[in-house]
mmCIF file of C-alpha atoms in Angstrom:
data_model
loop_
_atom_site.group_PDB
_atom_site.id
_atom_site.type_symbol
_atom_site.label_atom_id
_atom_site.label_comp_id
_atom_site.label_asym_id
_atom_site.label_seq_id
_atom_site.Cartn_x
_atom_site.Cartn_y
_atom_site.Cartn_z
ATOM 1 C CA MET A 269 7.057 25.759 -13.054
ATOM 2 C CA ALA A 270 6.482 23.819 -9.829
ATOM 3 C CA LEU A 271 7.153 20.116 -9.991
ATOM 4 C CA GLY A 272 4.194 17.876 -9.233
ATOM 5 C CA LYS A 273 2.679 14.407 -9.098
ATOM 6 C CA LEU A 274 0.834 12.854 -12.004
ATOM 7 C CA ALA A 275 -1.183 9.658 -12.515
ATOM 8 C CA LEU A 276 -1.824 8.437 -16.062
ATOM 9 C CA SER A 277 -3.858 5.645 -17.604
ATOM 10 C CA ILE A 278 -2.416 4.837 -21.019
ATOM 11 C CA GLU A 279 -4.120 2.664 -23.635
ATOM 12 C CA SER A 280 -1.560 1.194 -25.994
ATOM 13 C CA GLU A 281 -0.832 -1.645 -28.366
ATOM 14 C CA ASP A 282 0.101 -4.894 -26.640
ATOM 15 C CA GLN A 283 3.492 -5.691 -28.121
ATOM 16 C CA PRO A 284 7.150 -5.915 -27.086
ATOM 17 C CA GLY A 285 8.892 -2.604 -26.520
ATOM 18 C CA VAL A 286 5.846 -0.505 -25.596
ATOM 19 C CA LEU A 287 6.940 0.013 -22.011
ATOM 20 C CA PHE A 288 10.425 0.952 -23.224
ATOM 21 C CA GLN A 289 8.945 3.683 -25.426
ATOM 22 C CA LEU A 290 6.729 5.026 -22.639
ATOM 23 C CA THR A 291 9.507 5.187 -20.089
ATOM 24 C CA GLY A 292 11.814 6.772 -22.654
ATOM 25 C CA VAL A 293 9.446 9.719 -23.037
ATOM 26 C CA ILE A 294 9.078 9.997 -19.270
ATOM 27 C CA ALA A 295 12.851 9.931 -18.803
ATOM 28 C CA SER A 296 13.276 12.671 -21.405
ATOM 29 C CA HIS A 297 11.077 14.876 -19.192
ATOM 30 C CA LYS A 298 13.213 13.970 -16.166
ATOM 31 C CA ALA A 299 10.108 12.756 -14.299
ATOM 32 C CA ASN A 300 10.376 9.968 -11.739
ATOM 33 C CA ILE A 301 8.189 6.837 -11.937
ATOM 34 C CA THR A 302 6.892 5.903 -8.471
ATOM 35 C CA SER A 303 4.392 3.195 -9.491
ATOM 36 C CA ILE A 304 3.627 1.202 -12.611
ATOM 37 C CA ASP A 305 1.065 -1.492 -13.359
ATOM 38 C CA ILE A 306 -0.214 -3.327 -16.427
ATOM 39 C CA ALA A 307 -3.881 -2.824 -15.596
ATOM 40 C CA GLY A 308 -5.298 -5.023 -18.348
ATOM 41 C CA GLN A 309 -4.636 -6.779 -21.652
ATOM 42 C CA HIS A 310 -7.316 -7.582 -24.218
ATOM 43 C CA ALA A 311 -7.454 -8.218 -27.953
ATOM 44 C CA GLY A 312 -4.077 -6.738 -28.817
ATOM 45 C CA SER A 313 -4.323 -3.723 -26.522
ATOM 46 C CA ALA A 314 -3.053 -3.020 -23.018
ATOM 47 C CA SER A 315 -3.787 -0.544 -20.237
ATOM 48 C CA VAL A 316 -0.761 0.826 -18.420
ATOM 49 C CA TYR A 317 -1.190 2.765 -15.189
ATOM 50 C CA LEU A 318 1.675 5.026 -14.102
ATOM 51 C CA GLU A 319 2.227 7.313 -11.148
ATOM 52 C CA LEU A 320 4.938 9.932 -11.543
ATOM 53 C CA GLN A 321 6.504 12.623 -9.428
ATOM 54 C CA ASP A 322 8.771 15.604 -10.156
ATOM 55 C CA VAL A 323 6.878 16.250 -13.391
ATOM 56 C CA PRO A 324 8.004 19.647 -14.719
ATOM 57 C CA ASP A 325 5.371 20.039 -17.465
ATOM 58 C CA ALA A 326 2.420 17.637 -17.280
ATOM 59 C CA PRO A 327 0.566 18.855 -20.410
ATOM 60 C CA GLN A 328 3.697 18.509 -22.561
ATOM 61 C CA LEU A 329 4.492 15.068 -21.162
ATOM 62 C CA ILE A 330 0.962 13.887 -21.931
ATOM 63 C CA SER A 331 1.196 15.335 -25.431
ATOM 64 C CA ASP A 332 4.518 13.582 -26.093
ATOM 65 C CA LEU A 333 3.115 10.258 -24.879
ATOM 66 C CA GLN A 334 0.037 10.641 -27.099
ATOM 67 C CA ALA A 335 2.334 11.255 -30.062
ATOM 68 C CA LEU A 336 3.818 7.754 -29.802
ATOM 69 C CA PRO A 337 2.454 5.511 -32.597
ATOM 70 C CA VAL A 338 1.830 2.658 -30.129
ATOM 71 C CA VAL A 339 -0.344 4.818 -27.850
ATOM 72 C CA THR A 340 -4.107 4.977 -28.378
ATOM 73 C CA SER A 341 -5.034 7.364 -25.574
ATOM 74 C CA VAL A 342 -3.692 8.986 -22.394
ATOM 75 C CA ALA A 343 -5.971 9.975 -19.518
ATOM 76 C CA GLN A 344 -4.967 11.860 -16.399
ATOM 77 C CA MET A 345 -6.254 10.237 -13.190
ATOM 78 C CA ASP A 346 -6.233 10.838 -9.451
ATOM 79 C CA THR A 347 -3.392 8.971 -7.734
ATOM 80 C CA PHE A 348 -4.146 5.901 -5.637
ATOM 81 C CA GLN A 349 -2.731 7.822 -2.675
ATOM 82 C CA ALA A 350 -5.426 10.461 -3.141
ATOM 83 C CA ILE A 351 -8.202 7.874 -3.588
ATOM 84 C CA TYR A 352 -7.306 4.942 -1.338
ATOM 85 C CA GLY A 353 -4.510 6.455 0.750
ATOM 86 C CA LYS A 354 -2.499 4.468 3.278
ATOM 87 C CA ARG A 355 -3.176 0.754 3.589
ATOM 88 C CA VAL A 356 -3.608 -1.505 6.603
ATOM 89 C CA ILE A 357 -3.032 -5.178 5.733
ATOM 90 C CA ILE A 358 -4.530 -7.939 7.886
ATOM 91 C CA ILE A 359 -3.202 -11.503 7.529
ATOM 92 C CA GLY A 360 -4.153 -14.667 9.404
ATOM 93 C CA GLY A 361 -7.059 -16.922 10.347
ATOM 94 C CA GLY A 362 -10.487 -16.100 8.980
ATOM 95 C CA ALA A 363 -12.266 -15.514 12.311
ATOM 96 C CA GLN A 364 -9.478 -13.324 13.705
ATOM 97 C CA VAL A 365 -9.024 -11.446 10.430
ATOM 98 C CA GLY A 366 -12.730 -10.634 10.367
ATOM 99 C CA GLN A 367 -12.684 -9.204 13.887
ATOM 100 C CA VAL A 368 -9.557 -7.137 13.270
ATOM 101 C CA ALA A 369 -11.111 -5.828 10.057
ATOM 102 C CA LEU A 370 -14.223 -4.814 11.997
ATOM 103 C CA GLY A 371 -12.156 -2.555 14.236
ATOM 104 C CA ALA A 372 -9.917 -1.256 11.445
ATOM 105 C CA ILE A 373 -12.748 -0.404 9.059
ATOM 106 C CA SER A 374 -14.782 1.324 11.771
ATOM 107 C CA GLU A 375 -11.802 3.404 12.853
ATOM 108 C CA ALA A 376 -10.754 4.178 9.265
ATOM 109 C CA ASP A 377 -14.257 5.470 8.556
ATOM 110 C CA ARG A 378 -13.987 7.831 11.520
ATOM 111 C CA HIS A 379 -10.761 9.325 10.183
ATOM 112 C CA ASN A 380 -11.715 9.280 6.505
ATOM 113 C CA ILE A 381 -14.752 11.491 7.070
ATOM 114 C CA ARG A 382 -12.291 13.994 8.543
ATOM 115 C CA GLY A 383 -10.184 14.068 5.386
ATOM 116 C CA GLU A 384 -7.905 11.040 5.804
ATOM 117 C CA ARG A 385 -7.605 8.277 3.229
ATOM 118 C CA ILE A 386 -7.004 4.875 4.819
ATOM 119 C CA SER A 387 -7.994 1.553 3.233
ATOM 120 C CA VAL A 388 -8.057 -1.939 4.727
ATOM 121 C CA ASP A 389 -7.018 -5.137 2.922
ATOM 122 C CA THR A 390 -7.431 -8.674 4.281
ATOM 123 C CA ILE A 391 -6.310 -12.193 3.429
ATOM 124 C CA PRO A 392 -7.349 -15.222 5.520
ATOM 125 C CA LEU A 393 -4.400 -17.592 5.244
ATOM 126 C CA VAL A 394 -2.866 -20.577 7.049
ATOM 127 C CA GLY A 395 0.422 -22.443 6.829
ATOM 128 C CA GLU A 396 3.878 -21.220 7.802
ATOM 129 C CA THR A 397 5.253 -21.041 4.258
ATOM 130 C CA ASP A 398 2.247 -19.217 2.825
ATOM 131 C CA LEU A 399 2.038 -16.836 5.777
ATOM 132 C CA ALA A 400 5.738 -15.955 5.577
ATOM 133 C CA ALA A 401 5.483 -15.291 1.839
ATOM 134 C CA ALA A 402 2.416 -13.092 2.349
ATOM 135 C CA VAL A 403 4.120 -11.110 5.103
ATOM 136 C CA ARG A 404 7.230 -10.482 2.995
ATOM 137 C CA ALA A 405 5.019 -9.370 0.094
ATOM 138 C CA VAL A 406 3.528 -6.584 2.227
ATOM 139 C CA ALA A 407 6.761 -4.616 1.819
ATOM 140 C CA ARG A 408 6.163 -4.668 -1.954
ATOM 141 C CA LEU A 409 2.565 -3.467 -1.783
ATOM 142 C CA PRO A 410 2.107 0.192 -2.743
ATOM 143 C CA ARG A 411 1.091 2.459 0.149
ATOM 144 C CA ALA A 412 1.185 -0.338 2.766
ATOM 145 C CA ARG A 413 1.923 1.235 6.141
ATOM 146 C CA ALA A 414 0.786 -1.282 8.769
ATOM 147 C CA LEU A 415 0.317 -5.044 9.047
ATOM 148 C CA VAL A 416 -1.788 -6.858 11.629
ATOM 149 C CA MET A 417 -0.953 -10.512 12.288
ATOM 150 C CA ALA A 418 -4.291 -12.064 13.231
ATOM 151 C CA GLY A 419 -4.111 -15.697 14.251
ATOM 152 C CA ALA A 420 -3.875 -18.197 17.110
ATOM 153 C CA LEU A 421 -0.425 -19.655 16.411
ATOM 154 C CA MET A 422 2.352 -18.118 14.319
ATOM 155 C CA GLY A 423 6.105 -18.463 14.567
ATOM 156 C CA GLY A 424 9.221 -19.779 12.872
ATOM 157 C CA GLU A 425 9.715 -18.358 9.387
ATOM 158 C CA VAL A 426 6.724 -16.057 9.863
ATOM 159 C CA SER A 427 8.566 -14.315 12.698
ATOM 160 C CA ASN A 428 11.618 -13.890 10.458
ATOM 161 C CA ALA A 429 9.395 -12.344 7.782
ATOM 162 C CA VAL A 430 7.905 -9.942 10.338
ATOM 163 C CA ALA A 431 11.381 -8.810 11.375
ATOM 164 C CA GLU A 432 12.335 -8.251 7.732
ATOM 165 C CA ILE A 433 9.394 -6.007 6.880
ATOM 166 C CA ARG A 434 9.734 -4.049 10.130
ATOM 167 C CA ALA A 435 13.278 -3.254 9.012
ATOM 168 C CA LYS A 436 11.757 -1.859 5.802
ATOM 169 C CA GLY A 437 9.502 0.532 7.695
ATOM 170 C CA ILE A 438 6.252 -1.448 7.944
ATOM 171 C CA LEU A 439 4.536 -1.224 11.340
ATOM 172 C CA VAL A 440 3.512 -4.667 12.613
ATOM 173 C CA LEU A 441 0.842 -5.326 15.228
ATOM 174 C CA SER A 442 0.096 -8.840 16.452
ATOM 175 C CA LEU A 443 -2.725 -10.459 18.341
ATOM 176 C CA ASN A 444 -1.643 -12.070 21.595
ATOM 177 C CA MET A 445 -1.174 -15.626 20.332
ATOM 178 C CA ALA A 446 0.974 -18.728 20.741
ATOM 179 C CA GLY A 447 4.289 -18.723 18.893
ATOM 180 C CA SER A 448 7.078 -16.209 18.425
ATOM 181 C CA VAL A 449 5.339 -13.666 16.176
ATOM 182 C CA PRO A 450 4.146 -11.502 19.118
ATOM 183 C CA ASP A 451 7.775 -11.151 20.272
ATOM 184 C CA ALA A 452 8.761 -9.999 16.766
ATOM 185 C CA ALA A 453 5.995 -7.385 16.418
ATOM 186 C CA ASP A 454 5.985 -3.692 17.329
ATOM 187 C CA LEU A 455 2.877 -3.998 19.470
ATOM 188 C CA VAL A 456 0.749 -6.867 20.825
ATOM 189 C CA VAL A 457 -2.995 -6.424 21.404
ATOM 190 C CA SER A 458 -5.191 -9.190 22.823
ATOM 191 C CA ASP A 459 -8.554 -7.956 21.570
ATOM 192 C CA PRO A 460 -8.776 -8.268 17.749
ATOM 193 C CA VAL A 461 -11.226 -5.378 17.313
ATOM 194 C CA GLN A 462 -8.939 -3.126 19.355
ATOM 195 C CA ALA A 463 -5.939 -4.300 17.310
ATOM 196 C CA GLY A 464 -7.651 -3.069 14.153
ATOM 197 C CA VAL A 465 -8.504 0.240 15.781
ATOM 198 C CA MET A 466 -4.940 0.779 16.996
ATOM 199 C CA ALA A 467 -3.435 -0.109 13.611
ATOM 200 C CA VAL A 468 -5.445 2.654 11.969
ATOM 201 C CA MET A 469 -4.745 5.134 14.763
ATOM 202 C CA ALA A 470 -1.030 4.450 14.403
ATOM 203 C CA ILE A 471 -0.928 5.581 10.760
ATOM 204 C CA ALA A 472 -3.632 8.271 10.764
ATOM 205 C CA ASP A 473 -2.456 11.871 10.644
ATOM 206 C CA THR A 474 -5.755 12.864 12.292
ATOM 207 C CA ALA A 475 -5.148 10.643 15.365
ATOM 208 C CA LYS A 476 -3.268 11.672 18.491
ATOM 209 C CA PHE A 477 -1.512 8.361 18.959
ATOM 210 C CA ASP A 478 2.267 7.925 18.970
ATOM 211 C CA ILE A 479 3.118 4.320 18.229
ATOM 212 C CA ARG A 480 6.731 4.940 19.211
ATOM 213 C CA ARG A 481 5.631 5.277 22.838
ATOM 214 C CA GLN A 482 3.842 1.905 22.662
ATOM 215 C CA GLN A 483 6.466 -0.235 20.951
ATOM 216 C CA GLY A 484 7.136 -3.513 22.715
ATOM 217 C CA ARG A 485 4.007 -3.182 24.873
ATOM 218 C CA ARG A 486 1.277 -5.801 25.288
ATOM 219 C CA TYR A 487 -2.386 -4.983 25.839
#
């Protein structure tokens, strides 16, 4: 049987050891967990969302999970990759973030109606410490593929954070701003709307745009 991907929403009792029991069943099927989240806890129950790959027998795995005494129900879902797809993250000042989002959302819509799945997330934020922490956290976000630094002045520890997530495979675009962040980014774009457009084009399979040919450029 062909191995496949599987997303599950599991309702269970909210008590110590539940996750251990769930992962034990998954391990016995030799499936690989690619994402896990405690989606909610209420009145002694919890919702656990799991995404798996290399699942040899999905119906049997679901049956074995349902057989656990701590499990109330198991529902098969579409994966977040199938629903929301790749993610563009925009971090910085509110006015700049809004303009970048305008370009990114418009361009994502153009590709999504052609079968892509690209979503856009924003966080208006100021302060070197908070910005650096937010940038580093992008590498931990599921499905994050590109980050746009949208501000008027960013440098110092924020630049170090940009270099760190680039090393982890996250594409970083920056507005042309004061500070050292533009020098640390893959691409610098002066117009915020165009920066959003280019971020989406860079990760869209339906776009004819090779970011590797633009790295280090300023527009």
